[in-house]
Coordinates of C-alpha atoms in Angstrom, one line a residue:
Chain A
M163 CA 68.7 124.6 162.9
T164 CA 68.3 121.0 162.5
T165 CA 71.8 120.5 163.8
N166 CA 71.1 121.8 167.2
E167 CA 67.9 119.6 167.7
K168 CA 69.7 116.4 166.6
T169 CA 69.4 114.1 169.1
E170 CA 72.8 112.8 170.3
Y171 CA 72.3 109.2 169.9
N172 CA 75.3 107.4 171.4
G173 CA 74.5 103.6 170.7
P174 CA 76.1 101.8 167.9
A175 CA 76.5 103.7 164.6
I176 CA 74.9 100.8 162.6
E177 CA 73.6 97.8 163.7
I178 CA 72.6 95.0 161.1
K179 CA 70.9 91.8 162.3
G180 CA 69.9 88.8 160.1
M181 CA 70.0 90.6 157.0
N182 CA 69.4 88.9 153.8
K183 CA 69.0 90.3 150.2
W184 CA 68.1 88.9 146.8
Y185 CA 68.2 90.2 143.3
G186 CA 65.4 88.1 141.8
D187 CA 66.4 84.7 142.7
F188 CA 69.9 85.6 143.3
H189 CA 70.8 85.5 147.1
V190 CA 73.3 88.4 147.1
L191 CA 73.7 88.8 151.0
K192 CA 73.3 86.0 153.4
D193 CA 72.5 86.4 157.1
I194 CA 74.7 89.4 157.5
N195 CA 75.3 90.6 161.2
L196 CA 77.3 93.6 161.8
E197 CA 77.7 96.2 164.5
V198 CA 79.7 99.5 164.0
A199 CA 80.5 101.3 167.0
R200 CA 80.6 105.2 166.9
G201 CA 83.9 106.5 165.5
E202 CA 84.9 102.9 164.2
R203 CA 86.9 102.6 160.7
I204 CA 85.9 99.5 158.9
V205 CA 87.2 98.3 155.7
I206 CA 85.5 96.0 153.6
C207 CA 87.4 94.0 150.9
G208 CA 86.6 90.9 149.0
P209 CA 86.6 89.5 145.4
S210 CA 84.2 91.4 143.1
G211 CA 80.5 90.0 143.0
S212 CA 81.1 89.2 146.9
G213 CA 78.2 91.7 147.8
K214 CA 80.3 94.1 149.7
S215 CA 79.1 97.2 147.7
T216 CA 75.6 96.0 148.1
L217 CA 75.9 95.8 151.8
I218 CA 76.9 99.3 152.2
R219 CA 74.4 100.4 149.6
C220 CA 71.7 98.9 152.0
I221 CA 72.7 101.1 154.8
N222 CA 71.3 104.2 153.0
R223 CA 68.7 102.4 151.0
L224 CA 70.1 102.6 147.6
E225 CA 69.2 98.9 147.6
E226 CA 66.4 97.5 149.5
H227 CA 67.1 94.3 151.9
Q228 CA 64.3 91.7 152.1
E229 CA 65.0 90.3 155.5
G230 CA 66.5 91.3 158.7
D231 CA 66.9 94.7 160.4
I232 CA 69.1 97.7 159.6
I233 CA 69.4 100.3 162.6
V234 CA 71.3 103.5 161.5
D235 CA 71.9 106.1 164.2
G236 CA 69.2 104.5 166.2
M237 CA 66.8 104.7 163.5
P238 CA 65.3 101.6 162.1
L239 CA 65.4 101.4 158.1
I240 CA 61.8 100.7 157.2
N241 CA 59.9 101.5 153.9
D242 CA 59.1 104.9 154.8
L243 CA 60.3 107.8 152.7
K244 CA 60.4 110.3 155.6
K245 CA 62.9 107.8 157.7
I246 CA 64.9 106.9 154.8
N247 CA 65.6 110.5 154.1
A248 CA 66.3 111.2 157.6
I249 CA 68.8 108.4 157.4
R250 CA 70.2 109.7 154.5
K251 CA 70.7 113.1 156.1
E252 CA 73.1 111.2 158.5
V253 CA 75.0 109.0 156.1
G254 CA 77.1 110.4 153.6
M255 CA 78.2 108.3 150.6
V256 CA 81.2 108.6 148.1
F257 CA 80.7 106.6 144.7
Q258 CA 83.3 104.8 142.6
H259 CA 82.4 107.1 139.7
F260 CA 82.1 110.4 141.7
N261 CA 78.7 111.1 140.6
L262 CA 79.1 114.9 140.9
F263 CA 76.4 116.8 139.0
P264 CA 78.0 117.8 135.8
H265 CA 75.5 120.8 135.2
L266 CA 76.5 122.6 138.6
T267 CA 79.7 124.0 139.5
V268 CA 81.8 122.6 142.4
L269 CA 80.7 124.9 144.9
E270 CA 77.0 124.6 143.7
N271 CA 77.6 120.6 144.1
C272 CA 78.6 121.3 147.7
S273 CA 75.8 123.8 148.5
L274 CA 72.7 122.1 147.1
A275 CA 71.6 119.6 149.5
P276 CA 72.3 122.2 152.5
I277 CA 70.4 124.3 150.9
W278 CA 67.4 122.1 149.8
V279 CA 67.5 119.5 152.3
K280 CA 68.6 121.5 155.3
K281 CA 66.8 124.7 154.2
M282 CA 69.8 126.7 155.0
P283 CA 70.3 130.3 153.7
K284 CA 72.4 130.1 150.4
K285 CA 75.3 132.2 152.1
E286 CA 75.7 129.9 154.9
A287 CA 75.5 126.8 152.8
E288 CA 78.2 128.5 150.4
A289 CA 80.6 129.1 153.3
I290 CA 80.3 125.5 154.5
G291 CA 80.8 124.7 151.0
M292 CA 83.8 126.5 150.8
K293 CA 85.3 125.3 154.1
F294 CA 85.1 121.6 153.1
L295 CA 86.6 122.4 149.8
E296 CA 89.5 124.0 151.7
R297 CA 89.8 120.7 153.8
V298 CA 90.0 118.7 150.7
K299 CA 92.5 121.2 149.4
I300 CA 90.8 122.6 146.1
P301 CA 89.0 125.9 147.2
E302 CA 90.6 127.4 144.0
Q303 CA 88.4 125.1 141.8
A304 CA 85.2 126.2 143.6
H305 CA 83.6 127.8 140.3
K306 CA 84.9 125.4 137.8
Y307 CA 82.5 122.6 136.5
P308 CA 83.2 119.0 137.3
G309 CA 84.1 118.1 133.9
Q310 CA 87.1 120.6 134.3
L311 CA 88.7 118.6 136.9
S312 CA 90.9 115.5 136.9
G313 CA 89.4 112.6 138.4
G314 CA 91.3 112.8 141.6
Q315 CA 89.9 116.2 142.1
Q316 CA 86.4 115.3 141.4
Q317 CA 86.4 112.5 144.1
R318 CA 87.8 114.9 146.6
V319 CA 84.9 117.4 145.6
A320 CA 82.5 114.5 146.2
I321 CA 84.0 114.0 149.5
A322 CA 83.6 117.5 150.4
R323 CA 79.8 117.3 149.0
S324 CA 79.0 114.6 151.4
L325 CA 80.7 116.2 154.2
C326 CA 78.7 119.6 153.9
M327 CA 75.6 117.8 155.2
S328 CA 77.6 117.1 158.2
P329 CA 76.9 113.3 158.3
R330 CA 77.8 111.1 161.5
I331 CA 78.6 108.0 159.1
M332 CA 80.3 108.1 155.8
L333 CA 80.2 105.1 153.2
F334 CA 82.8 104.7 150.6
D335 CA 82.2 102.5 147.6
E336 CA 85.6 101.8 145.9
P337 CA 86.4 105.4 146.1
T338 CA 89.7 104.8 144.2
S339 CA 88.9 102.3 141.8
A340 CA 88.0 104.6 138.8
L341 CA 91.1 106.7 139.5
D342 CA 94.4 107.0 137.6
P343 CA 97.2 105.6 139.6
E344 CA 98.9 108.8 140.4
M345 CA 95.7 110.3 141.7
I346 CA 94.9 107.5 144.2
S347 CA 97.0 109.1 146.9
E348 CA 95.5 112.5 147.0
V349 CA 92.1 111.0 147.7
L350 CA 93.6 108.5 150.3
D351 CA 95.2 111.3 152.0
V352 CA 91.9 113.1 152.5
M353 CA 90.3 109.9 153.6
V354 CA 93.2 109.3 156.3
E355 CA 92.5 112.8 157.8
L356 CA 88.8 112.2 158.0
A357 CA 89.5 108.9 159.7
Q358 CA 91.8 110.5 161.9
E359 CA 89.2 113.2 163.0
G360 CA 86.7 110.2 164.5
M361 CA 84.4 110.0 161.6
T362 CA 82.5 106.5 161.6
M363 CA 83.6 105.0 158.2
L364 CA 82.5 102.2 156.1
C365 CA 85.1 101.5 153.3
V366 CA 84.6 99.1 150.2
T367 CA 88.4 99.3 148.8
H368 CA 91.3 97.4 147.8
E369 CA 93.8 99.7 149.3
M370 CA 95.3 97.5 151.9
G371 CA 97.8 100.1 152.7
F372 CA 94.8 102.4 153.6
A373 CA 93.3 99.6 155.7
K374 CA 96.7 99.0 157.7
K375 CA 97.0 102.6 158.3
V376 CA 93.6 103.8 159.6
A377 CA 91.1 100.5 159.8
D378 CA 90.0 99.3 163.4
R379 CA 88.6 96.2 161.7
V380 CA 88.9 94.7 158.3
I381 CA 86.0 92.6 157.0
F382 CA 86.2 90.0 154.4
M383 CA 83.3 89.1 152.2
D384 CA 82.9 86.4 149.7
G385 CA 79.6 84.8 148.1
G386 CA 77.5 87.3 149.9
E387 CA 78.9 86.3 153.3
I388 CA 81.0 87.8 156.1
V389 CA 83.7 85.2 155.9
E390 CA 86.2 86.8 158.5
Q391 CA 86.7 90.0 160.2
N392 CA 89.6 91.1 162.5
E393 CA 91.6 93.9 163.4
P394 CA 94.1 94.8 160.5
N395 CA 97.1 93.5 162.2
E396 CA 95.6 90.0 162.8
F397 CA 93.9 90.1 159.6
F398 CA 96.7 90.7 157.3
N399 CA 99.4 88.5 159.1
N400 CA 97.3 85.6 160.5
P401 CA 94.0 85.1 158.4
Q402 CA 92.1 82.2 159.9
E403 CA 90.2 81.2 156.6
E404 CA 91.4 79.4 153.5
R405 CA 89.5 81.9 151.3
T406 CA 90.9 84.9 152.9
R407 CA 94.3 83.7 152.7
L408 CA 93.8 83.1 148.7
F409 CA 92.1 86.3 148.5
L410 CA 95.1 88.2 150.2
S411 CA 97.8 86.3 148.2
Q412 CA 95.9 87.3 145.1
I413 CA 95.9 91.0 145.8
L414 CA 99.3 91.3 147.8
G415 CA 101.1 89.0 145.9
H416 CA 102.1 91.3 143.0
Chain B
M223 CA 120.6 117.7 129.2
P224 CA 117.1 118.9 130.0
F225 CA 114.3 117.6 128.1
T226 CA 112.7 119.6 125.5
P227 CA 109.6 118.6 123.7
T228 CA 110.0 118.4 119.8
P229 CA 108.0 121.4 118.5
A230 CA 105.0 120.6 116.5
R231 CA 105.2 120.8 112.6
P232 CA 102.5 121.9 110.3
A233 CA 100.9 119.4 107.8
P234 CA 102.3 119.2 104.3
I235 CA 100.5 121.9 102.0
S236 CA 99.0 119.1 99.6
Q237 CA 97.1 118.1 102.6
M238 CA 95.7 121.2 103.2
G239 CA 93.3 124.0 101.8
V240 CA 91.0 124.2 99.0
I241 CA 93.6 122.5 96.4
G242 CA 94.5 119.7 98.9
W243 CA 90.7 119.0 99.5
L244 CA 89.8 118.8 95.7
R245 CA 92.9 116.7 95.2
K246 CA 91.8 114.3 97.5
N247 CA 88.2 114.2 97.2
L248 CA 87.5 115.0 93.5
F249 CA 90.5 114.2 91.3
S250 CA 92.6 111.5 92.8
N251 CA 92.7 109.3 89.8
I252 CA 91.5 109.4 86.3
P253 CA 87.9 107.6 86.7
N254 CA 87.3 109.9 89.9
T255 CA 88.3 112.8 87.6
L256 CA 86.0 111.9 84.8
L257 CA 83.1 111.2 87.4
S258 CA 83.7 114.6 89.1
L259 CA 83.5 116.4 85.6
V260 CA 80.2 114.9 84.6
A261 CA 78.7 115.4 88.0
L262 CA 79.9 119.2 87.6
Y263 CA 78.3 119.2 84.2
V264 CA 74.9 118.0 85.3
V265 CA 74.9 120.2 88.5
W266 CA 75.5 123.1 86.2
Q267 CA 72.6 122.1 83.7
V268 CA 70.0 121.8 86.5
L269 CA 71.3 124.9 88.3
S270 CA 71.5 127.2 85.1
S271 CA 67.9 126.5 84.3
V272 CA 66.5 126.9 87.8
I273 CA 68.3 130.2 87.9
S274 CA 67.2 131.4 84.7
W275 CA 63.5 130.5 85.6
A276 CA 63.3 131.8 89.1
F277 CA 65.6 134.8 88.7
I278 CA 66.8 136.0 85.3
N279 CA 63.5 135.3 83.5
A280 CA 61.2 136.2 86.3
D281 CA 58.7 138.5 86.7
W282 CA 58.5 140.4 90.1
V283 CA 56.4 143.8 89.8
G284 CA 52.9 143.8 88.7
S285 CA 49.4 143.6 89.9
S286 CA 47.7 140.8 87.7
R287 CA 48.5 138.1 85.5
A288 CA 48.7 140.3 82.6
D289 CA 52.3 141.5 84.0
C290 CA 53.7 138.3 83.7
T291 CA 54.9 138.4 80.1
S292 CA 58.3 136.5 80.1
D293 CA 58.6 132.9 80.3
G294 CA 60.1 132.5 83.9
A295 CA 58.1 132.5 87.2
C296 CA 55.5 134.8 87.8
W297 CA 56.3 136.1 91.5
V298 CA 53.7 138.7 90.9
F299 CA 51.2 135.9 91.8
V300 CA 52.9 135.6 95.3
S301 CA 53.4 139.2 96.0
V302 CA 49.8 140.1 95.1
R303 CA 48.5 137.2 97.4
L304 CA 51.3 137.8 100.1
N305 CA 48.9 139.4 102.7
Q306 CA 46.7 136.3 102.2
F307 CA 49.6 133.8 102.7
I308 CA 50.5 135.6 106.0
Y309 CA 47.3 136.5 107.7
G310 CA 44.7 134.5 105.9
F311 CA 41.4 136.7 105.9
Y312 CA 42.3 138.6 108.9
P313 CA 41.1 142.2 108.3
A314 CA 43.6 144.3 106.6
E315 CA 43.0 147.5 109.0
A316 CA 43.8 145.1 112.1
R317 CA 47.0 143.5 110.6
W318 CA 49.0 145.3 113.1
R319 CA 47.7 143.2 115.8
P320 CA 49.1 140.1 114.7
N321 CA 52.1 141.9 113.7
L322 CA 52.8 143.3 117.3
A323 CA 52.0 139.7 118.7
F324 CA 54.6 138.3 116.6
A325 CA 56.8 141.1 117.4
L326 CA 56.3 140.4 121.2
L327 CA 56.9 136.9 120.5
V328 CA 60.3 137.2 118.8
G329 CA 61.2 139.9 121.7
F330 CA 60.5 137.4 124.5
L331 CA 62.5 134.6 122.4
I332 CA 65.7 137.0 122.0
W333 CA 65.3 138.0 125.7
L334 CA 65.5 134.4 127.0
A335 CA 67.9 133.1 124.3
V336 CA 70.6 135.8 124.2
P337 CA 73.0 135.1 127.3
R338 CA 73.7 138.9 127.7
I339 CA 70.4 140.2 128.5
P340 CA 69.8 139.8 132.3
Y341 CA 66.5 139.1 134.3
K342 CA 65.9 135.8 132.6
K343 CA 63.7 134.6 135.3
L344 CA 61.4 137.6 134.9
G345 CA 61.5 137.2 130.9
G346 CA 60.5 133.6 131.4
I347 CA 57.7 134.2 134.1
L348 CA 56.3 137.1 131.6
A349 CA 56.8 135.1 128.7
L350 CA 54.5 132.1 130.3
T351 CA 51.8 134.7 131.7
A352 CA 51.6 138.1 130.5
F353 CA 52.6 137.3 126.8
P354 CA 49.6 134.6 126.3
V355 CA 47.2 136.9 127.8
A356 CA 48.3 139.8 125.6
A357 CA 48.5 137.7 122.6
Y358 CA 45.0 136.5 123.1
F359 CA 43.6 139.9 123.2
L360 CA 45.7 141.3 120.4
L361 CA 44.8 138.4 118.2
Y362 CA 41.3 137.6 119.1
G363 CA 40.3 141.0 120.6
G364 CA 37.1 141.7 122.6
A365 CA 38.8 144.0 125.0
F366 CA 40.7 147.3 125.1
G367 CA 38.4 148.5 122.4
L368 CA 39.9 145.9 120.0
P369 CA 37.0 144.6 117.8
V370 CA 36.6 140.8 117.8
V371 CA 38.3 138.9 114.8
P372 CA 36.7 135.4 114.8
T373 CA 39.1 132.6 114.4
S374 CA 37.3 131.7 111.2
R375 CA 39.2 134.6 109.6
W376 CA 42.7 133.6 110.9
G377 CA 44.8 131.9 108.3
G378 CA 48.1 131.8 106.7
L379 CA 51.4 131.9 108.4
L380 CA 49.5 133.8 111.5
L381 CA 47.7 130.3 111.9
T382 CA 50.6 128.2 111.5
I383 CA 52.7 130.1 114.2
V384 CA 49.7 129.8 116.6
L385 CA 49.0 126.2 116.2
A386 CA 52.8 125.2 116.3
V387 CA 53.5 127.5 119.3
I388 CA 50.6 126.9 121.4
G389 CA 50.8 123.2 120.6
I390 CA 54.4 122.8 121.6
V391 CA 54.3 125.0 124.8
L392 CA 51.3 123.1 126.0
A393 CA 52.6 119.8 125.1
M394 CA 56.1 120.2 126.8
P395 CA 54.9 120.2 130.6
I396 CA 52.1 117.5 129.7
G397 CA 55.0 115.3 128.0
I398 CA 57.4 115.7 131.0
A399 CA 54.5 114.6 133.2
L400 CA 53.6 111.8 131.2
A401 CA 57.3 110.6 131.0
L402 CA 57.8 110.7 134.7
G403 CA 54.5 109.0 135.0
R404 CA 55.6 106.2 132.6
R405 CA 58.8 105.7 134.8
S406 CA 56.9 105.9 138.1
N407 CA 57.1 103.0 140.5
M408 CA 53.4 103.3 141.1
P409 CA 51.8 100.6 138.8
A410 CA 48.4 102.7 138.3
V411 CA 50.1 105.7 137.2
R412 CA 52.4 104.1 135.1
L413 CA 49.8 102.0 133.3
V414 CA 47.7 105.3 132.7
C415 CA 50.6 107.0 131.3
T416 CA 51.7 104.1 129.0
I417 CA 48.2 103.5 127.6
F418 CA 47.7 107.5 127.1
I419 CA 51.1 107.7 125.3
E420 CA 50.6 104.5 123.1
F421 CA 47.0 105.4 122.2
W422 CA 47.9 108.9 121.0
R423 CA 51.0 107.8 119.2
G424 CA 49.4 105.0 117.5
V425 CA 46.8 107.4 115.7
P426 CA 47.6 109.5 112.7
L427 CA 47.4 113.1 113.5
I428 CA 45.0 113.6 110.5
T429 CA 42.6 111.0 112.1
I430 CA 42.9 112.9 115.5
L431 CA 41.8 116.1 113.7
F432 CA 39.1 114.5 111.8
M433 CA 37.7 113.3 115.1
A434 CA 38.2 116.7 116.8
S435 CA 36.0 118.2 114.2
V436 CA 33.5 115.3 113.3
M437 CA 33.3 113.3 116.5
L438 CA 33.6 115.7 119.4
P439 CA 30.7 117.9 118.7
L440 CA 28.5 114.7 119.0
F441 CA 29.4 114.6 122.8
F442 CA 28.3 118.2 123.5
A443 CA 24.7 119.1 124.1
E444 CA 22.8 120.6 121.4
G445 CA 23.9 124.3 120.9
V446 CA 27.3 124.1 122.6
S447 CA 29.9 124.5 120.1
I448 CA 33.7 124.7 120.7
D449 CA 35.7 126.9 118.3
R450 CA 37.1 124.8 115.5
L451 CA 40.7 126.2 116.3
I452 CA 40.4 125.3 120.0
R453 CA 39.4 121.8 119.0
A454 CA 42.2 121.5 116.6
L455 CA 44.7 122.9 119.3
I456 CA 43.4 120.2 121.7
G457 CA 43.9 117.7 119.4
I458 CA 47.5 118.7 118.4
T459 CA 48.4 119.0 122.1
L460 CA 47.4 115.7 123.1
F461 CA 48.9 114.3 120.1
Q462 CA 52.2 116.1 120.5
S463 CA 52.5 115.4 124.1
A464 CA 52.6 111.9 123.6
Y465 CA 55.5 112.2 121.2
M466 CA 57.2 114.5 123.8
A467 CA 56.9 112.3 126.4
E468 CA 58.7 109.7 124.7
V469 CA 61.6 112.1 123.9
V470 CA 61.7 113.2 127.4
R471 CA 61.8 109.2 128.6
G472 CA 64.9 108.9 126.2
G473 CA 66.2 111.7 127.8
L474 CA 65.7 110.5 131.4
Q475 CA 67.1 107.0 130.4
A476 CA 70.3 108.5 128.9
L477 CA 71.2 109.8 132.1
G478 CA 73.6 107.5 134.2
K479 CA 72.1 105.6 137.4
G480 CA 74.8 107.4 139.4
Q481 CA 73.0 111.1 139.1
Y482 CA 69.7 109.3 140.6
E483 CA 71.8 107.5 143.4
A484 CA 73.9 110.4 144.3
A485 CA 70.8 112.7 144.7
D486 CA 69.2 109.9 146.6
A487 CA 72.1 109.6 148.9
L488 CA 72.3 113.2 149.7
G489 CA 68.4 113.0 151.1
L490 CA 66.8 115.2 148.2
S491 CA 63.2 114.4 147.8
Y492 CA 61.7 113.1 144.6
W493 CA 60.8 116.4 143.2
Q494 CA 63.9 118.1 144.2
K495 CA 65.9 115.3 142.6
M496 CA 64.0 115.8 139.2
N497 CA 63.8 119.6 139.3
L498 CA 67.5 120.2 140.4
I499 CA 69.3 117.3 139.1
I500 CA 67.7 115.0 136.6
L501 CA 65.5 117.5 134.4
P502 CA 67.9 120.2 133.9
Q503 CA 70.6 117.4 132.7
A504 CA 67.9 115.4 130.9
L505 CA 66.4 118.4 129.0
K506 CA 69.9 119.0 127.4
I507 CA 70.5 115.8 126.1
M508 CA 66.5 116.2 124.8
I509 CA 67.2 119.4 122.8
P510 CA 67.8 117.6 119.5
G511 CA 64.7 115.3 120.2
I512 CA 62.6 118.3 121.1
V513 CA 63.5 120.5 118.2
N514 CA 63.0 117.5 115.9
T515 CA 59.3 117.0 117.1
T516 CA 58.9 120.6 117.1
I517 CA 60.0 120.9 113.3
S518 CA 57.7 117.8 112.5
L519 CA 54.7 119.6 114.3
W520 CA 55.5 122.8 112.4
K521 CA 54.9 121.0 109.2
D522 CA 52.1 118.9 110.4
T523 CA 49.9 122.1 111.0
S524 CA 49.0 121.8 107.2
L525 CA 47.0 118.9 108.1
V526 CA 44.4 121.3 109.7
V527 CA 43.0 122.0 106.1
I528 CA 41.1 118.8 106.9
I529 CA 38.9 120.5 109.2
G530 CA 38.7 123.7 107.1
L531 CA 41.4 125.6 108.7
L532 CA 43.7 127.2 106.1
E533 CA 47.3 127.7 107.1
V534 CA 50.1 128.9 104.6
L535 CA 49.8 125.8 102.5
G536 CA 46.1 125.8 102.6
Q537 CA 46.0 129.5 101.6
V538 CA 48.3 128.8 98.5
R539 CA 46.1 126.1 97.5
Q540 CA 43.3 128.4 97.9
A541 CA 44.7 131.2 95.8
L542 CA 45.9 128.6 93.1
A543 CA 42.3 127.7 92.6
D544 CA 41.4 131.2 91.8
P545 CA 40.2 131.3 88.3
N546 CA 42.0 134.7 87.4
W547 CA 45.5 133.0 88.8
L548 CA 45.3 129.7 87.1
G549 CA 48.6 128.1 86.2
F550 CA 51.2 129.0 88.7
P551 CA 51.2 126.0 91.0
A552 CA 55.1 126.2 91.1
E553 CA 55.4 129.5 92.2
G554 CA 52.9 129.0 94.9
Y555 CA 54.3 125.6 96.3
I556 CA 57.7 127.0 96.0
F557 CA 56.7 129.9 98.1
A558 CA 55.0 127.7 100.7
A559 CA 58.2 125.4 100.9
L560 CA 60.4 128.3 101.5
T561 CA 58.3 129.7 104.3
F562 CA 58.3 126.2 106.0
W563 CA 62.0 125.8 105.2
V564 CA 63.1 129.4 106.7
F565 CA 61.5 128.5 110.1
C566 CA 62.3 125.0 110.3
F567 CA 66.1 125.6 109.3
S568 CA 66.1 128.4 112.1
M569 CA 65.1 126.0 114.8
S570 CA 67.5 123.5 113.7
R571 CA 70.4 126.1 113.8
F572 CA 68.9 127.4 117.0
S573 CA 69.2 124.2 118.7
Q574 CA 72.5 123.4 117.7
Y575 CA 73.6 126.9 119.2
L576 CA 71.9 125.9 122.5
E577 CA 73.5 122.7 122.5
R578 CA 76.9 124.2 122.2
R579 CA 76.1 126.8 124.9
L580 CA 74.8 124.6 127.6
D581 CA 77.6 122.2 127.2
T582 CA 79.6 122.0 130.4
G583 CA 82.2 119.7 129.0
H584 CA 81.2 116.5 130.8
K585 CA 78.5 113.9 130.3
N586 CA 77.1 112.8 133.7

């Protein structure tokens, strides 16, 4: 029902204007300005502690910013639980450590939010859950518990769980960093497919191959600032800033 | 040549089985062997005298102290007084009522605990609604032609079970509410819950019971009196809920931040997040703590003797003071200890069973 009445807002997916954030006295994000177009795929990289995770966690209010404006899908992010939940319905998130609900089966993980947040009948929610589990290629695991799955499978379930809410924007917070090396590609494949279907994506990742393949724009952050951003070809072959060059040489050098 | 894994071999015989264990743990060298033999001798000495006192030389049947002729234990004392230890001064012709209530309690516990029995939701609802009403009218009476049995006549094991079960069942939701309140973002709620918890946790139960019986009546108008059992129950519940709150808080904190964040990111409301994601997992972590406080409350119920309520231990002590039965404290206290132990040990085993059953093989 809610899907039909969803107003099709066609401005930028995300607008961030003059945003600042502090943890106590520590200035984590400094004067962030960022506009993400609908359907744009952005990869954010940078050394650890550069504020890249914090930035995308501000977009669905897992972290609160202190200054500036964030407008998600046309809705300003303000301190009002109703507004925040309206935004969270439109924004899916995939975490580094999957954060699946271990006491629920894979299918229950997927159908939970449609049932309780969208008030969808259980049958319908489970059908949607199965649809997305097929998309991430693990429908046969639907009735297992997350603890019985490999890391790569768990992360694919986490992606399916987010997609079940039919979000207009997906946030990925280092989705492959906690995976064993042989499982990274199965997760990246799913993300590439999603990108090719036109999902608006913000991806914090060190997978530069992924960035080269699907990103429309790569953003490099350091010390809480956006240091440089460019389309991938230019970004990797012709970085403008010294800090970017140093970072790229460190992660591409081996 | 294709790769074939080396088949696993069994461990050496001397490492396994009873012989292996004995050799490794008791008789590994000469000093250890000597120590083991001395220890075995001491254990045998103690055990043999206890066994001969409690079983071989004991008197089991009879109706008065004259039947206790041997020099072992006089279990006649316990068997003659058994009804008093179980029911207190509950009228003999009405004892079927607590029996039926207890059978219902056990029936509901089995219904809820055994996985194969269906309709768990119905069972849970009935156990929390119909059962308390039924138990009230069975135990207290006053309706359906059941004569009233005033609470002053309740006692023994019956009273222990009433106090402990009601105390725990009421303390559980209050404890959860207090724990959520203590972790709330709202400063006023947090302050009130913290003060409540710290106050009740900082006062001994015996003081609370004493206050409930001596101080509480001072606040009521002349002539208004609240049943002594109710007063004890209020005290026990408030005391217990403070402890329960801290157990629940421990469980909430043991859950990773990721679970809260995942629920938030999906757009679940606070209560949906708590009911669907956090509490089901936290309660599982809390089982040992909950059972621990339950066991300790079960034993603490014997403190109600301070306000003149006589549960198992109180009844035993009362019986020991009977001039016709002087001189059997060991039998009386052993019986009381065994009664407590049977219940507490069962709870402990049940909690371990629950932990195993609810384990889905992954911690957040």
